[in-house]
Coordinates of C-alpha atoms and ligand atoms in Angstrom, one line a residue:
X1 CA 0.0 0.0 0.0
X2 CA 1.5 3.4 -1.2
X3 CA 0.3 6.4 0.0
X4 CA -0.1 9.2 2.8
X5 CA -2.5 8.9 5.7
X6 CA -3.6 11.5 8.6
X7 CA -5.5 10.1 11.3
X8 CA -7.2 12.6 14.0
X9 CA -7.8 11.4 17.3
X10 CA -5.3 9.1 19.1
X11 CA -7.9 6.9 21.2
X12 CA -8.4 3.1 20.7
X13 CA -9.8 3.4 17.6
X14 CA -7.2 6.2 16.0
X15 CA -4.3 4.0 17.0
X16 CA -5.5 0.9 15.7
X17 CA -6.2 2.3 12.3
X18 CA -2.9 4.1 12.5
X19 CA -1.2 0.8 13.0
X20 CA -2.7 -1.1 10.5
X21 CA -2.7 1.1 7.9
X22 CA 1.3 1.4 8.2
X23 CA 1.5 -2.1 8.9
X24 CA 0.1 -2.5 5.7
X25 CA 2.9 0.5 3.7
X26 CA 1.2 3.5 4.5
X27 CA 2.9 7.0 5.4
X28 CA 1.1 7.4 8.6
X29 CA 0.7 10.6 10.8
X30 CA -1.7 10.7 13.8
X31 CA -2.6 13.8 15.5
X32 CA -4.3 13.9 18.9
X33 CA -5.3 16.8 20.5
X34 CA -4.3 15.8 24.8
X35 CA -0.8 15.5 25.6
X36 CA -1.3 11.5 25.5
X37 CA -2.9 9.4 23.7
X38 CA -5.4 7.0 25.1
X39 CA -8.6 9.3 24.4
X40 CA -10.9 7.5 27.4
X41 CA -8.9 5.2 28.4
X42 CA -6.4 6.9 30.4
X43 CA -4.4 6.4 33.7
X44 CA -2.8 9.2 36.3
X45 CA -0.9 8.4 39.2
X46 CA -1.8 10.3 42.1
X47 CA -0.1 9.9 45.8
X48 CA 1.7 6.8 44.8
X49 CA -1.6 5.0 43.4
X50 CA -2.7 4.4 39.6
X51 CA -5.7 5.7 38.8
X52 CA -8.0 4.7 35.9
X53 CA -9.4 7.9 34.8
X54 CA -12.9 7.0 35.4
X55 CA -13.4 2.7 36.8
X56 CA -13.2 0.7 33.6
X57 CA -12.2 -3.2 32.6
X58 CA -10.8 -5.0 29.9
X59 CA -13.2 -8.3 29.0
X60 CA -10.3 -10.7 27.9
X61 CA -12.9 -12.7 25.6
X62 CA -13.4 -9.7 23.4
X63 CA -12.5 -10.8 19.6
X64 CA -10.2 -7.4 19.3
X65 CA -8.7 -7.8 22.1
X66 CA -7.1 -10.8 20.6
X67 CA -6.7 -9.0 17.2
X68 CA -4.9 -6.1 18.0
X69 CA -3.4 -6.4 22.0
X70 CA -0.8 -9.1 23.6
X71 CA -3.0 -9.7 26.2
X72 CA -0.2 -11.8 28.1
X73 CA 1.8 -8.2 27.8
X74 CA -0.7 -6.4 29.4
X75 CA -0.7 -8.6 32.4
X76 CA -4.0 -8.4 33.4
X77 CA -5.4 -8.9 37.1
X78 CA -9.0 -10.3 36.7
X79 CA -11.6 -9.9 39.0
X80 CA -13.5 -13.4 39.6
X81 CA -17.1 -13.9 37.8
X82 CA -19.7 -12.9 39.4
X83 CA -20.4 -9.9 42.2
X84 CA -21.2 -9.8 45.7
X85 CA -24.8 -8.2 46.2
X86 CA -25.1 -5.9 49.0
X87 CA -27.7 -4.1 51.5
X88 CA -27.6 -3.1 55.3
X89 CA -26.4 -6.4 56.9
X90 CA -26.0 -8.8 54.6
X91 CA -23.5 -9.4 51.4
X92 CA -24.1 -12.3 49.2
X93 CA -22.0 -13.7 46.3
X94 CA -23.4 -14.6 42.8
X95 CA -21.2 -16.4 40.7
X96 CA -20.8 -18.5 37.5
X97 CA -21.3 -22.5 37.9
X98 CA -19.8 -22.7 34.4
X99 CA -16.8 -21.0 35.2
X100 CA -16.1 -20.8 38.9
X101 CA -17.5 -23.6 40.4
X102 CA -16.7 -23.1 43.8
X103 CA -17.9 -19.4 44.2
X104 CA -20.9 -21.1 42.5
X105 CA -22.1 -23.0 46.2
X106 CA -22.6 -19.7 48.1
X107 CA -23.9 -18.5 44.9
X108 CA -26.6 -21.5 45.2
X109 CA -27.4 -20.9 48.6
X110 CA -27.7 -17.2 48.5
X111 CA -31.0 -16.1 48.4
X112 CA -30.9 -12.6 46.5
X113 CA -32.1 -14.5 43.6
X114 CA -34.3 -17.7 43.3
X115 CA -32.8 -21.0 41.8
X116 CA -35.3 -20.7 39.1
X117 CA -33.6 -17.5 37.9
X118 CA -30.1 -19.0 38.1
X119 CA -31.4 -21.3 35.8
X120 CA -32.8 -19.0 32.9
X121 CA -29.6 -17.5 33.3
X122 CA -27.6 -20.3 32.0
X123 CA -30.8 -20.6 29.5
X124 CA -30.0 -17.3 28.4
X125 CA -25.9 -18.0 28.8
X126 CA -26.4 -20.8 26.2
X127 CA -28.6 -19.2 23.7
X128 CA -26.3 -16.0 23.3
X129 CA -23.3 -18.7 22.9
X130 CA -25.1 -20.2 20.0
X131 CA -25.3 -16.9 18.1
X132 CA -22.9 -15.4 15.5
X133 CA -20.4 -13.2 17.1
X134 CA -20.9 -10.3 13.9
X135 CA -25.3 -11.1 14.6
X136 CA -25.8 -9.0 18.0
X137 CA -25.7 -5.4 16.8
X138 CA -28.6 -3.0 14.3
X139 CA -31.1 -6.2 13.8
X140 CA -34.8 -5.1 13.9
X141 CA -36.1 -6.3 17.0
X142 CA -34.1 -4.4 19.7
X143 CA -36.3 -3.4 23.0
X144 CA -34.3 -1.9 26.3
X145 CA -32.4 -4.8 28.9
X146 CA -35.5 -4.5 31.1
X147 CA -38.0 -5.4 28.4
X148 CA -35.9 -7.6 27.5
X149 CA -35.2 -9.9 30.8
X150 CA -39.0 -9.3 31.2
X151 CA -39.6 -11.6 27.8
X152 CA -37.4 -14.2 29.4
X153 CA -39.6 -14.6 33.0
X154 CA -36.9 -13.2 35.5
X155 CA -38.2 -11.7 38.7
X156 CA -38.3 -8.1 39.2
X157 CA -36.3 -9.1 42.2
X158 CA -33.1 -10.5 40.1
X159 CA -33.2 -7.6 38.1
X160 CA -33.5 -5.0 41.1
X161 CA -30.7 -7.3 43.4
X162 CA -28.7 -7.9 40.4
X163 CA -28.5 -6.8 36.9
X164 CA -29.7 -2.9 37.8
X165 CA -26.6 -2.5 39.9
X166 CA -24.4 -5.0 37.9
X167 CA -25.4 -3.3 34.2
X168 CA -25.8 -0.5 35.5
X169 CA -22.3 -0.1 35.7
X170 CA -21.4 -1.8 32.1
X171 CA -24.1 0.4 30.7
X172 CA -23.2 3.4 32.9
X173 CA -27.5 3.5 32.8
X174 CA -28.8 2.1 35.9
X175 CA -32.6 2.6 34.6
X176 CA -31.9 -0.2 32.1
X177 CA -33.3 1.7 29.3
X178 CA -30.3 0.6 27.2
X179 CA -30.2 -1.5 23.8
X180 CA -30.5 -4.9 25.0
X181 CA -28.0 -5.6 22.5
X182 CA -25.5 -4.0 24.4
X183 CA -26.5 -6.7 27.3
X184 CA -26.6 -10.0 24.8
X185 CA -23.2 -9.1 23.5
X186 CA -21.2 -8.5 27.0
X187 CA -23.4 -10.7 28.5
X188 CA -22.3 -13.7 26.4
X189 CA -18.3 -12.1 26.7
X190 CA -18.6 -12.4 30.3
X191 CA -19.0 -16.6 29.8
X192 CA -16.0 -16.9 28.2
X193 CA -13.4 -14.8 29.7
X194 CA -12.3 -12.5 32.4
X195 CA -12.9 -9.2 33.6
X196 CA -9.9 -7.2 34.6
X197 CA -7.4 -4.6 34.3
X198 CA -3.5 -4.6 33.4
X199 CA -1.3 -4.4 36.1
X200 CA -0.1 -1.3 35.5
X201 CA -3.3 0.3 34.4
X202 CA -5.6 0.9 32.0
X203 CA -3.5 3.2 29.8
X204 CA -1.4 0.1 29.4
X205 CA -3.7 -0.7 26.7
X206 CA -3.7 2.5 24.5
X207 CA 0.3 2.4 24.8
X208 CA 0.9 -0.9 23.8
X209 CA -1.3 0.2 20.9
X210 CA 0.8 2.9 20.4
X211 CA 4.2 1.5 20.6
X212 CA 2.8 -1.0 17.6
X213 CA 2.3 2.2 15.8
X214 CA 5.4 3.7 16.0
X215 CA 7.5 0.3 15.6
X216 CA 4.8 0.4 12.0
X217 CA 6.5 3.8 11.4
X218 CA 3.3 6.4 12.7
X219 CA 4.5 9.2 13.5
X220 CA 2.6 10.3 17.0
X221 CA 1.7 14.2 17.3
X222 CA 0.4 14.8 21.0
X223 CA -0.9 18.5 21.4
X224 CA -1.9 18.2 17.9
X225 CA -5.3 20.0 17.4
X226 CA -7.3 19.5 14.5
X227 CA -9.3 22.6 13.2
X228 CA -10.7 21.3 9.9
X229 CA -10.6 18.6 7.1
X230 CA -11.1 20.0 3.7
X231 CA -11.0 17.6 0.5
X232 CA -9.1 18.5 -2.6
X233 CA -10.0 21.5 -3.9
X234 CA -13.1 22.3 -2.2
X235 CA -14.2 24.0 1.2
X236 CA -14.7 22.7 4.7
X237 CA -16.7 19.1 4.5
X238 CA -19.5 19.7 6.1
X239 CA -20.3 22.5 2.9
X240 CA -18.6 21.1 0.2
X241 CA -20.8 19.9 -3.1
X242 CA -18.9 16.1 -2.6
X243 CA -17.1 14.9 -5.2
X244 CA -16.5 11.1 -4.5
X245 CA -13.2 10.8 -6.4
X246 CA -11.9 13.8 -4.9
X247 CA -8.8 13.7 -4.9
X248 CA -6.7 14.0 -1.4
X249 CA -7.1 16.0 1.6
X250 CA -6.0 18.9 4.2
X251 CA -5.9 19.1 7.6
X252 CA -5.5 22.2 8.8
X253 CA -4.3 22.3 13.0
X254 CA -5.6 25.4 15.6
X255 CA -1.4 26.4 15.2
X256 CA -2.7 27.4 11.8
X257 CA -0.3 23.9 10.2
X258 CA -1.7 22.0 7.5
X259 CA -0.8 18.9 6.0
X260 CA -1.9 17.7 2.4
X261 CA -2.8 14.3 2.4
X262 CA -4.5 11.3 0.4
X263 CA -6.8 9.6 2.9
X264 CA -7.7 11.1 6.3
X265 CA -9.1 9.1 9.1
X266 CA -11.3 10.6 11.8
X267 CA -11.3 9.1 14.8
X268 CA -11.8 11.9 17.3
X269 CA -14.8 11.8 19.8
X270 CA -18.1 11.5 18.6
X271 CA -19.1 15.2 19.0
X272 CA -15.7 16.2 17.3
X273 CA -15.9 13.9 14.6
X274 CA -19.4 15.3 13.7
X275 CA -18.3 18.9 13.7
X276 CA -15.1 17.5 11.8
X277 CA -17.5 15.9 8.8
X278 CA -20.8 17.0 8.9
X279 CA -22.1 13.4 9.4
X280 CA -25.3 14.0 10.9
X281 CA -25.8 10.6 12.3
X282 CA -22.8 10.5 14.5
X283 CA -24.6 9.8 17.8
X284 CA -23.6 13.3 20.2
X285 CA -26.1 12.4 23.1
X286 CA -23.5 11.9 25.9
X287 CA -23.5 9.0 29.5
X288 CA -21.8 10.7 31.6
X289 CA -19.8 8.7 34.4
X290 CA -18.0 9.5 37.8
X291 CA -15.7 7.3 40.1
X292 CA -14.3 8.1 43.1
X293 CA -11.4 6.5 44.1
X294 CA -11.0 6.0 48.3
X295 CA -7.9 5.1 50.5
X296 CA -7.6 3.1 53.4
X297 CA -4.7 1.6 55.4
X298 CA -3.9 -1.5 53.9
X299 CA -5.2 -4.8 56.2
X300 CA -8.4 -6.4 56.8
X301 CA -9.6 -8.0 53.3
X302 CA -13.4 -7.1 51.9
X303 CA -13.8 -10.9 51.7
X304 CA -15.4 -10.4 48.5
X305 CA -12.5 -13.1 46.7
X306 CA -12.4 -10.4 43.9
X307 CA -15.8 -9.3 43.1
X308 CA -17.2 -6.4 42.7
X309 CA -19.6 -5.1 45.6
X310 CA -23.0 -4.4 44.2
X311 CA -25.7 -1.5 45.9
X312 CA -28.6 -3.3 46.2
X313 CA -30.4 -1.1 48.4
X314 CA -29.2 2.5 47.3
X315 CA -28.6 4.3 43.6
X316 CA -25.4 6.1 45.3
X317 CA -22.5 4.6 45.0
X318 CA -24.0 2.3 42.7
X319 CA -20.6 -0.6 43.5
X320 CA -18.0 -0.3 45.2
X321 CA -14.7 -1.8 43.3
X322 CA -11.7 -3.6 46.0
X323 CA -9.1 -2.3 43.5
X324 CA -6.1 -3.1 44.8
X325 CA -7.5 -6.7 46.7
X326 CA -7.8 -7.3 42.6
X327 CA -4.4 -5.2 41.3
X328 CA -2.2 -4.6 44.1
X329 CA -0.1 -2.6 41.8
X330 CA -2.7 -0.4 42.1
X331 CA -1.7 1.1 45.8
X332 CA 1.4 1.7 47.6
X333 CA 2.1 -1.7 50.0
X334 CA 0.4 0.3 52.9
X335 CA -2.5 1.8 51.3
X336 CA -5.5 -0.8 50.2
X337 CA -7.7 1.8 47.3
X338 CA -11.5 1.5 46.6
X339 CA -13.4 2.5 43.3
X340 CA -16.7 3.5 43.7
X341 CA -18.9 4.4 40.8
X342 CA -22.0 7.0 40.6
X343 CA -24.2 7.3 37.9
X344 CA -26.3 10.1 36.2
X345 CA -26.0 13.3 35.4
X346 CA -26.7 14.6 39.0
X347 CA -23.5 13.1 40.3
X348 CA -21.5 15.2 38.2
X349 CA -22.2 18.3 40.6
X350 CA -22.2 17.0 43.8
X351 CA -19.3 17.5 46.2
X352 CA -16.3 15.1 46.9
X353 CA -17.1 15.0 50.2
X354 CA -21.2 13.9 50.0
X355 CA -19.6 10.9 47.8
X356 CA -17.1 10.1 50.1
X357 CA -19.9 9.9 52.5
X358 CA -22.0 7.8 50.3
X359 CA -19.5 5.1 50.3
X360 CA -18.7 5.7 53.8
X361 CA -21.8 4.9 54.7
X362 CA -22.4 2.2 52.4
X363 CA -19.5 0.5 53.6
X364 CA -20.3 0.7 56.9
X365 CA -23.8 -1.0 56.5
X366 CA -22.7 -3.9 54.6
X367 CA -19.5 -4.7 56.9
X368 CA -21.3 -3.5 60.4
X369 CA -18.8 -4.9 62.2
X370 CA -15.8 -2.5 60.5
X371 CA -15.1 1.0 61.2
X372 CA -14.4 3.2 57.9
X373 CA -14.1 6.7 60.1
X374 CA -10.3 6.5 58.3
X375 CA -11.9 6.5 54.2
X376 CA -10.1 9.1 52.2
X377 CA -10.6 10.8 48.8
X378 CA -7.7 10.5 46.7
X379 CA -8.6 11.5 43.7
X380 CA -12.8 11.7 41.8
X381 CA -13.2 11.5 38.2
X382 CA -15.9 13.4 36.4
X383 CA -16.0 12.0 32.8
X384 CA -19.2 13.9 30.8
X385 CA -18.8 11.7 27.8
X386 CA -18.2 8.6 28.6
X387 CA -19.9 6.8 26.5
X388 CA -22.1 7.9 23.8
X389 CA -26.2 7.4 24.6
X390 CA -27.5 3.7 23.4
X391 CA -30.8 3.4 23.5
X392 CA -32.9 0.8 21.7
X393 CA -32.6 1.3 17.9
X394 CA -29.2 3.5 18.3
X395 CA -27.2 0.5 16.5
X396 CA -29.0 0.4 13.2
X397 CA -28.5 3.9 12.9
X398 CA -25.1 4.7 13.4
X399 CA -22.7 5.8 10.0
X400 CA -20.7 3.8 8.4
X401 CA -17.0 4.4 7.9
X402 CA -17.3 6.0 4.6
X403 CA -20.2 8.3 4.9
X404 CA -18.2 11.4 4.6
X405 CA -17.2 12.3 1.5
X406 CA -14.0 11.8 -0.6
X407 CA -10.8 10.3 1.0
X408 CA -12.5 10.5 4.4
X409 CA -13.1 7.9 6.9
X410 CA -14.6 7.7 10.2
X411 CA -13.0 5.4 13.3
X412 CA -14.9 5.5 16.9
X413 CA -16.6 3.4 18.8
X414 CA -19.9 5.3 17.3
X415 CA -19.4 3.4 14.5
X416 CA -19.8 -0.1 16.3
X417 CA -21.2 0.3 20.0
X418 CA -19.7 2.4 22.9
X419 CA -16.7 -0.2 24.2
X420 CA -13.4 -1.0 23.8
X421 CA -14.6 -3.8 21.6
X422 CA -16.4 -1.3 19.4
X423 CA -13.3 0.9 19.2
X424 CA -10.9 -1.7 18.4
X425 CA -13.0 -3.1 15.6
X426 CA -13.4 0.4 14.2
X427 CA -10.0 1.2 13.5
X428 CA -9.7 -2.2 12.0
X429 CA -12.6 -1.4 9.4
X430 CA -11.6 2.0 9.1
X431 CA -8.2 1.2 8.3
X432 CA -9.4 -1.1 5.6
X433 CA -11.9 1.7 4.1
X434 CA -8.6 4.1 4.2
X435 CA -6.6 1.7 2.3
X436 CA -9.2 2.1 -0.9
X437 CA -8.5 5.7 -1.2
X438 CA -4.5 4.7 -1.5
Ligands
FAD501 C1 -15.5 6.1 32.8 C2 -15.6 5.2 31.6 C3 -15.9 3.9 31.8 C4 -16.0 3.0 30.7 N1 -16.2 1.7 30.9 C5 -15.9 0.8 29.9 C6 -15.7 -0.6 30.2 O1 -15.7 -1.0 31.4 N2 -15.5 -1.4 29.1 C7 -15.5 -1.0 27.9 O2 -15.3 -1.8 26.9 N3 -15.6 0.3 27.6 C8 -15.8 1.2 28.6 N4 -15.9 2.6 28.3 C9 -16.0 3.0 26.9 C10 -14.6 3.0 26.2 O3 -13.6 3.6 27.0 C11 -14.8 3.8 24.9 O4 -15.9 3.3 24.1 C12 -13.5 3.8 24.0 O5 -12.4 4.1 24.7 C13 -13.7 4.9 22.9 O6 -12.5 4.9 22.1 P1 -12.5 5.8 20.8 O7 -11.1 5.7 20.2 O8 -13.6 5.5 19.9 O9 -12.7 7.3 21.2 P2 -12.0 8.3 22.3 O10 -11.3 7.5 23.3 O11 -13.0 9.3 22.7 O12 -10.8 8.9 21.4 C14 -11.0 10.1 20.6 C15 -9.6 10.9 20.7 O13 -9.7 11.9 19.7 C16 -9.1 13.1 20.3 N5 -9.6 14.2 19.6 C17 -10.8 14.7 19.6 N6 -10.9 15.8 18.8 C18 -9.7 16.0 18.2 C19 -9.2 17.0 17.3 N7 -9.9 17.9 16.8 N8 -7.8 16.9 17.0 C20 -7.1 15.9 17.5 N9 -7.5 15.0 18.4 C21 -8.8 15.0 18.8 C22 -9.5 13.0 21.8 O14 -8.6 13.7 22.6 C23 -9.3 11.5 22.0 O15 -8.0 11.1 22.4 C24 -15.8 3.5 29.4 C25 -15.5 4.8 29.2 C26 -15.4 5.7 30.3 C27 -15.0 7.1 30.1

């Protein structure tokens, strides 16, 4: 492949195109915008602990992840399958008897959810195995994950104890108003691999990405800007007449830079890569997230053998995440560190110190017998856009990688569905739609 490429954005998606496309001969350069790549998936350390900039995971079964990442290089710490459901008094694990069948005899005892539900969940577990992994996302007949789990006879009961807390942290929607397709496809991930992070955190991911780039031959701009994207010859996208065979591009940088070029790829965040192309159906609509991340000396264990803690009984914090009892890279050898995740757009305003309380107080009603008076900030995360809205119908409406016009491609995870598994897969299908312009 001869030929010149410019990608914008250097998140998941950006970086894998980037690396394919020079993988496959390309002059590459990619321009992000922050000082490091990563886009949404970033790290920070902060007093001597690593910080995920907002609570995310890495499910090891997703087919990217095998694609484009050494997974054994990113030396991931999983959590074990299943959560710990909590209210005032009482903690109770639900596991997987397919893949962890020890966790799965408290998980048969505990009476959060009836044995009739555990059942139509391995009903459920081995009709999503049976499907096609490219079948899950735009068909015809999408409805929201509580419709959804409605149609298959589970209790109001497993869905309140269980899957509001427990999706509503993949989904970042507690309210379960989310494309159920969303819930079918992690669902069925979660039944054949992990959970977990890297050691070393989450920006392990983008970096390993972006040291395949480089080694390809990309050329990495950080503080990179991109004002506009004109095709050959004609004005800014979004106004220009369209001429499909157009021939080449610039990109034109806020320094006032531009760079002529054949093929441009535009992976920048959603609302970005809208204002970038003029491609109306680039979903804008925002979920925001926040995470708090809490210190305490390290000691007693939260006896959860890796699981996340689930909030049964309140909306705030909606779990509670035993980070380092899961990474112990993630805190200094004295410290143990807690995520805790809030959801909605209300949390984004309240104080650091009534969501300290919040987990303080959760805390102490689900281990009654422990004193959390010592519970300190480190550090809270306010993410507005971190993922892009998904309700029912979103999928089949989404653009494709070449709906801008001329040499111009998008990459995102708005092009798939808002994960790491979309954005992988994104750069790998925009880097293919890039290559026919070369
Ligand atoms: C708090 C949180 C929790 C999440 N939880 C999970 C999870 O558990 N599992 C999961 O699979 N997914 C999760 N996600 C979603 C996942 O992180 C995203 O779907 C994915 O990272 C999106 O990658 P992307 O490359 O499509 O976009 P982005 O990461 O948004 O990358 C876009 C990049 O473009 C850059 N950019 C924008 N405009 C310009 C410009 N004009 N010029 C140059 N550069 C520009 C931006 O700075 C950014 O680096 C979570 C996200 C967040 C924030």
């Amino acid at each position: 492949m001869n030929g010149d490429v410019t990608v914008v954005g250097g998140g998941l998606a950006g970086l894998v195109a980037a690396a394919r496309l020079a993988e496959a001969g390309a002059d590459v350069t990619l321009y992000e915008r922050r000082p490091e790549v990563g886009g949404r998936v970033r790290t920070e350390t902060v007093d001597g602990f690593t910080l995920d900039r907002g609570f995310q995971v890495l499910f090891t079964s997703y087919p990217a992840v095998a694609a484009e990442l050494d997974a054994d290089a990113l030396d991931i710490r999983r959590f074990a399958p299943g959560a710990t459901i909590c209210r005032p008094g009482s903690r109770a694990t639900l596991s997987d008897p397919l893949r962890d069948p020890l966790g799965a005899i408290p998980s048969l005892l505990n009476d959060e959810v009836s044995f009739s539900d555990k059942l139509r969940t391995l009903a459920l577990r081995y009709d999503l195995s049976n499907r096609d992994a490219d079948d899950f996302f735009g068909g015809p007949d999408d409805s929201s994950i509580r419709e959804y789990l409605r149609d298959w006879g589970f209790a109001d009961e497993y869905v309140e104890n269980f899957v509001e807390p427990f999706y509503g942290g993949i989904t970042l929607d507690r309210s379960l108003s989310t494309s159920k397709e969303v819930f079918e496809y992690t669902f069925r991930a979660m039944g054949r691999g992990a959970i977990g992070v890297p050691a070393e955190g989450m920006s392990a991911i983008p970096e390993s990405l972006a040291d395949r780039a480089r080694e390809a031959g990309v050329t990495i701009e950080t503080g990179a800007d991109v004002e506009t994207v004109r095709t050959a010859g004609q004005g800014r996208i979004p106004f220009r007449t369209g001429a499909a065979d157009a021939e080449g591009a610039t990109v034109e940088l806020a320094d006032g830079s531009t760079r002529e070029t054949d093929a441009v790829v535009v992976a920048a965040t959603p609302p970005e890569a809208r204002r970038l192309t003029g491609v109306e159906s680039i979903p804008t609509e925002a979920v925001p997230n926040v995470t708090g991340w809490y210190a305490l000396p390290a000691g007693a264990s939260f006896e959860t053998g890796k699981r996340i803690l689930l909030n049964a009984a309140e909306e705030s914090p909606n779990a509670v995440i035993p980070m380092s009892e899961v990474a112990p890279e993630y805190a200094p050898d004295d410290r143990a560190l807690l995520a805790a995740t809030f959801l909605g757009e209300e949390s984004l305003d309240r104080p650091a110190d009534a969501l300290r309380d919040d987990v303080r107080d959760a805390l102490a009603a689900w281990y009654p017998e422990r004193d959390f008076a010592g519970l300190e900030t480190v550090d809270v995360n306010r993410v507005r856009f971190a993922q892009f809205a998904q309700p029912p119908g979103v999928h089949a409406s989404l653009p494709d990688p070449d709906d801008p016009e001329g040499p111009v491609v998008l990459a995102g995870d708005y092009t798939e569905w808002s994960s790491i598994q979309g954005a992988l897969e994104s750069g790998r299908t925009a880097a293919e739609a890039a290559g026919g312009y070369l």
